[in-house]
Amino acid sequence: MTVDEGRDVASTTGPAAAVSDKDPADVHISIRGLTKQFDVRGSTVTALDSLDLDIPRGQFLVIVGPSGCGKTTLLRMLAALESPTSGAVEVRHGGEGRPGNSMVFQGDSIFPWMSVWDNAAFGLTMRGVPRAEIRESVGHYLEKTGLSAFADAYPHQLSGGMRQRVSIARAFANDPDVLLMDEPFSALDEQNKTLLQAELLRIWDETRKTVVFITHSVDEAVTLADRIMVMSAQPGQAKAFVDVPFERPRDVLELRHLEEYGDIVYDIWQHLRDEVSRSQRQAAAAPATGRRRRR
Amino acid sequence: MTQVARKPAAPGAEPVATRPVRRLLPSRRLERTLAVLTPVGLLLIWELAARAGAIDTRFFPAPSSIFHQMGVLAQSGELWTNTWASLRRLFIGFWVGLVPGLALGIAMGLYRPVRAALQPLVSGTYPIPKSALLPLILLIFGLDEPSKIVMVAIGVFYPVALNTAAGVANVSPIYYDVASNFGASRWNVFRKVAIPGAMPSILTGIELGVGLGLILIAIAEMVGAQSGLGYMIWNAWQVYSVETMYVGLLVIAVIGYLLALLLGAIGARLTPWRNGK
């Protein structure tokens, strides 16, 4: 596998380069030259600029970056909800009859007209999985997310944190090859966020699926990730990769006590600082070319 | 449930003993009693005023005489024939308007080209008073049943089409993303996302449509019909039977009220997620 040259992908910690030179069989998602451009009022905005990235199977990759750096665009292309302007995403499908990916969306994405149970069962129902299997899988993940007692409730009867738990249960119950998470906890308060991070890690530890998780919270990134990709402001590029060496299973609270935790957080902030101020200058200079509105 | 209020205590002050606060809102039962009491009270005043000669009974016959007339009409069968004729037209016209209204509304909501092609036409003809179409409808469909049914259908069609289109188009795009990400087929996107997402709006359209249909059937029956509540009211005016006129109005009011109750119940069944919201 050839490593591209000439671009400043700063590899801060040795082995964590954009493109791994490990056994290619281990690579789950391979991204090459991925570019996405939008037309915003006649001018072309490059949201993502020729990104190269290999994600090994079973890795929990967290992407952090300033707002408008194309993180969500990248995730939507991985989910095939958007098509790239150029470049390619290759996913080595590992499952037999398993769906390629399931996404936990930012904000409220569970259907208000379905009960908690029907929401969590959505992916399986759409795929025509046998009823008994659905019952088992949905029952399992509703229990894991503490929602068993609310199976018949409708979303409007739940708190924001519980609604996001349903979204997580829906994605896990679908048993996808890859989990995509787009700032799933960004709308939650600090306590709920910490609680859900711990729950997510506990559930993830059962299966160790490949995860691509987007956040703007550095703490969240360090808490969850095996590897962190720091993105530059528009156009979005990989600015740095940081390995997070903490053992699993992790204790979300104890983790923050570790000296190394602070070091990694500091390290990421160093990378982010310039980008955040750059993205702010961009936003101030051209407010119209900010985030693209869909539809 | 009893509510307990605490007086705001000054800093460092002793906590004040709690006491139940007098309810500011009347209880449910009181509200219901009031709802019945008001019309009954009005009828009573009306009755007394009519008997005392305080109002002109040529225009405002005493409620007792109206109810008496109602009994007469019920016994002769005239009341049932006319009520049934109106209900039948309303029922058939409802479906004749609902089905194309729903179909067009869904197509307009889902497909932008359809919306672009039809929205100006539908929105542009919507403000025409439907009653003004009656002569044209009579010309085209004749004096028999079809013209009445078409009038109701027109009344149902517009609100249903416009509200359905708006409802389907306004389903948040994130739900379509979810459906797509979780592998929903086109049919399932339609069935599980577009329709339930638009259902509250569709139900509003149907409620408006039925209301409009009721207005239009009364008007349509006043011209050239030989049966129906509208005919009964118009005929009463011609033969100067004011009591019969009031009976007709009363029956139409009751029908409208019962239909609203029925639609409310159907709506609650169709959108269980909104109950208790």
XYZ file of C-alpha atoms in Angstrom:
572
model
C 0.000 0.000 0.000
C 1.522 3.282 -1.073
C 1.756 6.156 1.286
C 1.026 9.507 -0.259
C 3.668 12.156 -0.016
C 3.970 15.900 -0.051
C 1.172 16.737 2.339
C 1.845 17.803 5.854
C 0.214 15.079 7.799
C 1.949 15.575 11.075
C 2.390 12.284 12.776
C 2.969 13.231 16.354
C 3.123 9.808 17.838
C 5.121 7.352 15.794
C 2.960 4.472 14.632
C -0.210 6.476 14.169
C 0.209 7.702 10.640
C -2.703 8.431 8.347
C -2.052 5.379 6.260
C -0.898 2.374 8.121
C 1.863 0.172 6.811
C 0.497 -2.733 8.780
C -0.941 -5.852 7.262
C -3.499 -4.633 4.712
C -5.846 -7.409 5.759
C -6.216 -5.578 9.042
C -7.475 -2.413 7.372
C -11.237 -2.071 7.598
C -11.887 1.292 5.994
C -9.525 2.706 3.448
C -9.968 6.305 2.332
C -7.961 7.683 -0.557
C -7.901 11.237 -1.873
C -11.371 11.913 -0.516
C -12.528 15.380 -1.553
C -15.856 17.083 -1.164
C -16.740 20.450 -2.631
C -19.965 22.371 -2.291
C -21.321 25.204 -4.335
C -22.297 27.988 -2.016
C -23.811 30.970 -3.790
C -21.798 30.520 -6.922
C -18.434 29.950 -5.280
C -16.915 26.560 -4.605
C -16.148 25.663 -1.024
C -13.869 22.734 -0.313
C -15.191 20.996 2.771
C -12.744 18.127 2.635
C -9.469 18.150 0.729
C -7.911 14.887 -0.518
C -8.022 12.972 2.740
C -6.106 9.716 3.077
C -6.931 7.498 6.010
C -6.793 3.853 6.973
C -8.931 2.624 9.842
C -8.034 -0.807 11.200
C -10.759 -3.254 12.082
C -11.990 -2.845 15.615
C -10.492 0.592 16.130
C -12.357 3.344 17.946
C -11.370 6.372 15.902
C -12.405 9.797 17.112
C -12.236 12.811 14.853
C -11.931 16.257 16.431
C -11.753 19.548 14.645
C -13.103 23.070 14.608
C -16.656 23.547 13.436
C -17.011 23.594 9.690
C -13.915 21.452 9.142
C -15.857 18.839 7.220
C -16.101 16.223 9.970
C -19.775 15.631 9.437
C -19.309 15.648 5.674
C -16.685 12.944 6.034
C -19.002 10.833 8.167
C -21.910 11.293 5.771
C -19.717 10.099 2.925
C -18.713 7.053 4.978
C -22.427 6.416 5.499
C -23.032 6.855 1.773
C -25.512 9.624 2.543
C -23.387 11.909 0.400
C -21.133 11.160 -2.530
C -17.577 12.459 -2.791
C -16.506 14.975 -5.420
C -13.434 12.825 -5.966
C -11.526 10.084 -4.202
C -12.799 6.835 -2.822
C -13.887 5.084 0.336
C -13.284 1.381 0.430
C -14.848 -0.624 3.208
C -13.763 -4.195 3.561
C -17.007 -5.742 4.534
C -16.525 -8.295 7.251
C -20.045 -9.433 7.941
C -22.245 -12.110 6.544
C -25.551 -10.439 5.805
C -24.588 -7.679 8.190
C -25.316 -4.062 7.250
C -22.328 -1.950 6.250
C -22.782 0.816 8.768
C -25.239 2.345 11.182
C -25.164 5.930 12.217
C -25.977 7.659 15.477
C -27.032 11.078 14.315
C -26.449 14.431 15.911
C -29.504 15.703 17.730
C -32.944 14.147 17.726
C -33.131 11.476 15.078
C -35.423 8.869 16.566
C -38.887 8.785 15.047
C -41.409 10.606 17.262
C -44.196 8.390 15.875
C -42.601 5.104 16.941
C -42.328 3.646 20.415
C -38.887 3.207 21.934
C -39.011 -0.463 20.993
C -39.996 0.157 17.378
C -37.306 2.808 17.074
C -34.624 0.474 18.373
C -35.888 -2.299 16.093
C -36.013 -0.057 13.025
C -32.892 -1.262 11.215
C -33.638 -4.929 11.868
C -37.256 -4.552 10.761
C -36.192 -2.808 7.570
C -33.821 -5.668 6.803
C -36.520 -8.251 7.357
C -34.741 -10.009 10.214
C -36.856 -12.767 11.824
C -39.018 -11.611 14.703
C -37.410 -13.762 17.363
C -33.995 -12.406 16.481
C -35.291 -8.838 16.604
C -36.845 -9.446 19.993
C -33.614 -10.817 21.380
C -31.333 -8.134 19.985
C -33.564 -5.164 20.760
C -34.315 -6.526 24.212
C -30.601 -6.856 24.871
C -29.675 -3.351 23.849
C -32.648 -1.700 25.513
C -31.560 -3.397 28.698
C -27.963 -2.280 28.182
C -29.110 1.307 27.749
C -31.461 1.115 30.720
C -34.550 1.576 28.569
C -36.319 -1.742 29.141
C -39.004 -0.119 31.273
C -39.641 2.454 28.551
C -40.014 0.089 25.600
C -43.608 1.189 24.987
C -43.017 4.881 25.636
C -42.952 7.452 22.889
C -39.928 9.743 22.429
C -41.741 12.865 23.630
C -42.106 11.206 27.007
C -38.335 10.787 27.349
C -35.541 13.147 28.329
C -32.887 14.189 25.822
C -30.384 11.736 27.279
C -32.837 8.860 27.028
C -33.701 9.726 23.441
C -30.017 9.585 22.538
C -29.796 6.215 24.282
C -32.543 4.972 21.980
C -30.509 6.169 19.024
C -27.487 4.254 20.315
C -29.570 1.140 20.953
C -30.957 1.402 17.417
C -27.478 1.498 15.916
C -26.054 -1.333 18.037
C -29.115 -3.553 17.645
C -28.712 -3.313 13.886
C -25.358 -5.071 14.366
C -23.502 -3.147 11.671
C -19.990 -3.712 10.442
C -19.053 -0.102 11.246
C -20.594 2.339 13.720
C -20.664 5.984 12.749
C -21.386 8.534 15.447
C -21.891 12.195 14.685
C -21.491 14.230 17.874
C -24.105 12.050 19.562
C -23.734 13.671 22.977
C -23.251 17.293 21.981
C -26.757 18.348 23.032
C -26.513 16.775 26.478
C -25.501 18.297 29.781
C -22.157 17.399 31.315
C -23.445 14.711 33.697
C -25.536 12.960 31.104
C -22.634 13.156 28.688
C -20.263 11.419 31.100
C -22.898 8.818 31.899
C -23.529 8.038 28.258
C -19.842 7.899 27.415
C -19.415 5.229 30.074
C -22.441 3.346 28.765
C -21.215 3.564 25.208
C -17.827 2.141 26.177
C -19.454 -0.659 28.145
C -21.641 -1.663 25.206
C -18.839 -1.245 22.721
C -16.567 -3.498 24.787
C -18.926 -6.416 24.115
C -18.384 -6.347 20.387
C -15.429 -4.027 19.678
C -16.819 -2.886 16.380
C -14.972 -0.385 14.250
C -16.196 3.058 15.279
C -15.781 6.447 13.659
C -16.888 9.014 16.211
C -17.031 12.745 15.674
C -16.882 15.307 18.433
C -15.760 18.815 19.151
C -14.970 17.895 22.748
C -11.316 17.064 23.341
C -12.122 15.362 26.645
C -14.672 13.139 24.978
C -12.147 12.219 22.289
C -9.463 11.207 24.790
C -11.969 9.310 26.913
C -13.293 7.187 24.087
C -10.644 6.827 21.410
C -7.983 4.360 20.443
C -6.748 6.933 17.998
C -7.670 10.585 17.470
C -7.533 12.399 14.191
C -7.276 16.176 14.538
C -8.651 17.981 11.525
C -7.671 21.362 10.187
C -10.138 24.134 9.541
C -11.646 24.499 6.093
C -10.585 22.901 3.850
C -10.690 19.853 6.092
C -7.507 17.830 6.190
C -5.887 15.493 8.656
C -3.621 17.702 10.716
C -2.422 15.222 13.279
C -2.981 11.746 14.657
C -2.736 10.993 18.345
C -2.733 7.519 19.856
C -4.574 7.031 23.123
C -2.848 4.166 24.917
C -5.222 3.677 27.867
C -6.217 0.133 28.646
C -9.687 -1.178 28.099
C -12.176 -1.529 29.598
C -11.839 2.056 30.719
C -13.306 3.834 33.693
C -14.469 7.169 32.379
C -13.888 8.951 35.689
C -10.658 7.284 36.805
C -9.205 8.061 33.407
C -9.273 11.776 34.113
C -7.125 11.190 37.149
C -4.217 9.933 35.079
C -1.310 12.219 34.377
C -1.131 11.014 30.811
C -4.725 12.034 30.248
C -3.855 15.659 30.813
C -0.825 15.350 28.555
C -2.864 14.011 25.677
C -5.586 16.610 26.131
C -2.903 19.306 26.127
C -1.267 17.809 23.054
C -4.524 17.861 21.101
C -5.273 21.407 22.160
C -1.900 22.434 20.808
C -2.914 21.084 17.401
C -6.369 22.535 17.626
C -5.501 26.008 18.812
C -4.345 27.360 15.467
C -7.174 25.667 13.633
C -9.877 27.004 15.894
C -8.649 30.567 15.554
C -8.243 30.075 11.818
C -11.805 28.796 11.456
C -13.041 31.772 13.464
C -11.226 34.172 11.158
C -12.743 32.385 8.182
C -16.199 32.606 9.635
C -15.763 36.308 10.369
C -14.408 37.009 6.877
C -17.019 35.100 4.934
C -20.080 34.349 6.988
C -21.955 33.222 3.895
C -19.580 30.396 3.076
C -19.884 28.672 6.396
C -21.723 25.502 6.934
C -23.752 24.370 4.009
C -27.457 23.997 4.610
C -28.952 20.813 3.406
C -32.103 21.048 1.300
C -52.997 16.005 43.740
C -52.499 18.596 46.409
C -50.182 21.445 45.830
C -48.129 22.914 48.569
C -46.626 26.357 48.383
C -43.936 27.934 50.488
C -43.752 31.606 51.145
C -40.425 32.950 50.008
C -38.387 33.002 53.154
C -36.035 35.872 53.790
C -32.418 34.811 54.155
C -31.886 33.421 57.578
C -35.572 33.490 58.421
C -37.415 30.587 59.942
C -39.066 28.374 57.365
C -42.710 29.305 57.217
C -45.235 26.582 57.856
C -46.615 25.228 54.615
C -50.277 25.410 53.775
C -52.268 24.178 50.810
C -52.856 26.845 48.219
C -56.409 27.457 47.112
C -56.821 26.206 43.592
C -56.881 29.032 41.110
C -58.337 26.961 38.288
C -61.792 25.456 38.444
C -61.867 21.704 38.570
C -62.680 19.559 35.581
C -66.170 18.858 36.816
C -66.912 22.524 37.279
C -65.685 23.228 33.744
C -67.979 20.575 32.335
C -70.922 21.872 34.295
C -70.266 25.364 33.006
C -70.073 24.077 29.432
C -73.563 22.618 29.752
C -74.959 25.390 31.900
C -74.263 28.222 29.486
C -76.364 26.954 26.546
C -79.098 25.666 28.848
C -79.235 29.028 30.605
C -79.397 30.856 27.299
C -82.253 28.653 26.102
C -84.072 29.329 29.356
C -83.691 33.082 28.981
C -84.787 32.792 25.368
C -87.848 30.776 26.350
C -88.841 33.233 29.077
C -88.243 36.234 26.851
C -90.365 34.685 24.088
C -93.202 33.922 26.479
C -93.046 37.371 28.025
C -93.206 38.891 24.551
C -89.850 40.598 24.998
C -88.604 39.276 21.663
C -90.349 38.926 18.342
C -91.370 35.283 18.110
C -91.783 35.589 14.337
C -87.971 35.657 14.166
C -87.069 33.990 17.428
C -89.684 31.367 18.197
C -89.545 29.954 21.696
C -87.222 26.942 22.049
C -90.193 24.867 23.217
C -91.962 25.491 19.923
C -88.808 24.648 17.994
C -88.486 21.335 19.821
C -92.161 20.697 19.258
C -91.677 21.287 15.551
C -88.735 18.939 15.662
C -90.985 16.236 17.058
C -93.529 16.867 14.313
C -90.877 16.631 11.608
C -89.425 13.505 13.158
C -92.817 11.860 13.262
C -93.620 12.698 9.667
C -90.245 11.274 8.681
C -89.279 14.490 6.943
C -86.442 15.154 9.393
C -84.870 11.719 8.886
C -85.168 11.781 5.101
C -83.435 15.140 4.883
C -80.756 14.371 7.468
C -80.009 11.081 5.789
C -79.839 12.735 2.324
C -77.311 15.287 3.587
C -75.214 12.721 5.443
C -75.114 10.459 2.430
C -73.888 13.264 0.161
C -71.400 14.330 2.765
C -70.074 10.801 3.115
C -69.709 10.107 -0.601
C -68.348 13.580 -1.325
C -65.843 13.191 1.489
C -64.248 10.150 -0.117
C -64.436 11.605 -3.611
C -62.479 14.628 -2.348
C -60.224 12.853 0.132
C -58.647 10.245 -2.134
C -57.383 12.580 -4.876
C -56.534 15.210 -2.253
C -54.331 12.743 -0.383
C -52.752 11.360 -3.539
C -51.968 14.767 -4.968
C -50.780 16.111 -1.612
C -48.396 13.199 -1.087
C -47.049 13.487 -4.636
C -46.542 17.213 -4.183
C -44.857 16.714 -0.840
C -42.512 13.978 -1.991
C -41.540 15.123 -5.460
C -40.297 18.603 -6.097
C -41.159 18.632 -9.831
C -44.764 17.707 -9.035
C -44.856 20.451 -6.438
C -43.368 22.979 -8.843
C -45.905 22.050 -11.505
C -49.028 21.960 -9.352
C -48.535 24.151 -6.290
C -49.310 27.460 -8.081
C -52.413 25.951 -9.640
C -53.761 24.507 -6.407
C -52.827 27.508 -4.260
C -54.125 29.862 -6.917
C -57.570 28.297 -7.176
C -57.867 27.686 -3.441
C -59.001 31.213 -2.482
C -61.958 31.131 -4.892
C -65.031 30.934 -2.655
C -66.247 27.410 -3.260
C -69.852 28.553 -3.017
C -69.219 30.769 -6.060
C -68.525 27.606 -8.039
C -72.032 26.267 -7.455
C -73.642 27.653 -10.636
C -70.810 26.242 -12.733
C -71.020 22.889 -10.970
C -74.789 22.803 -11.507
C -74.219 23.599 -15.176
C -71.707 20.797 -15.588
C -73.161 18.121 -13.317
C -76.845 18.944 -13.435
C -79.372 19.315 -10.648
C -79.160 15.743 -9.365
C -76.914 14.081 -6.817
C -73.550 14.461 -8.600
C -73.470 18.241 -8.286
C -73.981 18.027 -4.491
C -71.318 15.368 -4.135
C -68.876 17.366 -6.237
C -69.421 20.443 -4.079
C -68.547 18.492 -0.925
C -65.606 16.880 -2.706
C -64.193 20.267 -3.706
C -64.494 21.441 -0.122
C -62.622 18.388 1.176
C -60.055 18.247 -1.622
C -58.319 21.603 -1.167
C -57.484 21.587 2.531
C -56.504 17.919 2.388
C -54.224 18.388 -0.648
C -52.539 21.529 0.671
C -52.074 20.284 4.233
C -50.854 16.877 3.123
C -48.329 18.460 0.753
C -47.051 20.771 3.470
C -46.960 17.957 6.018
C -45.008 15.562 3.808
C -42.600 18.257 2.639
C -41.936 19.388 6.204
C -40.886 16.019 7.571
C -37.385 16.746 8.859
C -34.702 15.560 6.385
C -32.891 13.789 9.222
C -35.637 11.147 9.289
C -35.074 10.390 5.607
C -31.339 10.141 6.350
C -32.050 7.651 9.120
C -34.333 5.626 6.855
C -31.711 5.584 4.135
C -28.896 4.704 6.542
C -30.883 1.815 8.001
C -31.707 0.438 4.583
C -35.416 1.255 4.313
C -36.983 0.488 0.955
C -38.869 3.193 -0.941
C -42.138 1.702 0.197
C -41.005 1.665 3.813
C -39.723 5.237 3.590
C -43.210 6.157 2.450
C -45.033 4.021 4.987
C -42.810 4.470 8.036
C -41.488 7.997 7.574
C -43.372 10.217 5.126
C -46.928 9.280 6.109
C -46.628 9.168 9.900
C -44.464 12.294 9.801
C -47.160 14.116 7.862
C -50.104 12.565 9.726
C -50.822 15.447 12.136
C -50.923 17.846 9.209
C -53.070 15.476 7.128
C -55.570 15.198 9.998
C -55.784 18.982 10.246
C -56.520 19.075 6.525
C -59.277 16.504 6.897
C -60.862 18.401 9.791
C -60.866 21.623 7.785
C -62.176 19.764 4.746
C -65.084 18.188 6.578
C -66.042 21.568 8.011
C -65.968 23.102 4.581
C -67.912 20.150 3.156
C -70.676 20.706 5.687
C -70.962 24.365 4.716
C -71.030 23.544 1.037
C -73.604 20.779 1.254
C -76.012 23.137 3.020
C -75.523 25.755 0.321
C -75.713 23.273 -2.539
C -78.954 21.820 -1.223
C -80.589 25.233 -1.122
C -80.439 25.426 -4.886
C -82.278 22.923 -6.963
C -82.348 20.074 -4.447
C -85.471 18.215 -3.348
C -84.027 16.811 -0.148
C -81.406 17.483 2.472
C -81.078 19.795 5.450
C -80.142 22.719 3.219
C -83.316 22.106 1.214
C -85.332 21.846 4.415
C -84.039 25.209 5.657
C -84.565 26.919 2.309
C -88.025 25.447 1.935
C -88.918 26.553 5.457
C -88.025 30.090 4.511
C -90.242 29.929 1.455
C -93.258 28.606 3.352
C -92.443 30.784 6.316
C -91.975 28.024 8.861
C -89.347 29.639 11.026
C -89.379 26.763 13.533
C -88.401 24.286 10.819
C -85.573 26.586 9.863
C -84.259 26.455 13.414
C -84.630 22.687 13.502
C -82.467 22.465 10.378
C -79.819 24.707 11.886
C -79.825 22.727 15.104
C -79.411 19.396 13.318
C -76.545 20.736 11.195
C -74.854 22.046 14.328
C -75.197 18.667 16.022
C -73.839 16.864 12.949
C -70.858 19.200 12.814
C -70.159 18.698 16.491
C -70.417 14.910 16.303
C -68.195 14.799 13.211
C -65.566 16.857 15.039
C -65.703 14.387 17.941
C -65.439 11.442 15.542
C -62.482 12.920 13.697
C -60.803 13.724 16.990
C -61.159 10.113 18.100
C -59.909 8.775 14.763
C -57.012 11.214 14.906
C -56.062 10.022 18.380
C -56.050 6.443 17.103
C -53.912 7.335 14.092
C -51.373 9.369 16.027
C -50.994 7.583 19.358
C -47.625 9.267 19.906
C -49.309 12.614 20.420
C -51.612 11.454 23.187
C -50.970 13.077 26.514
C -48.524 15.499 24.991
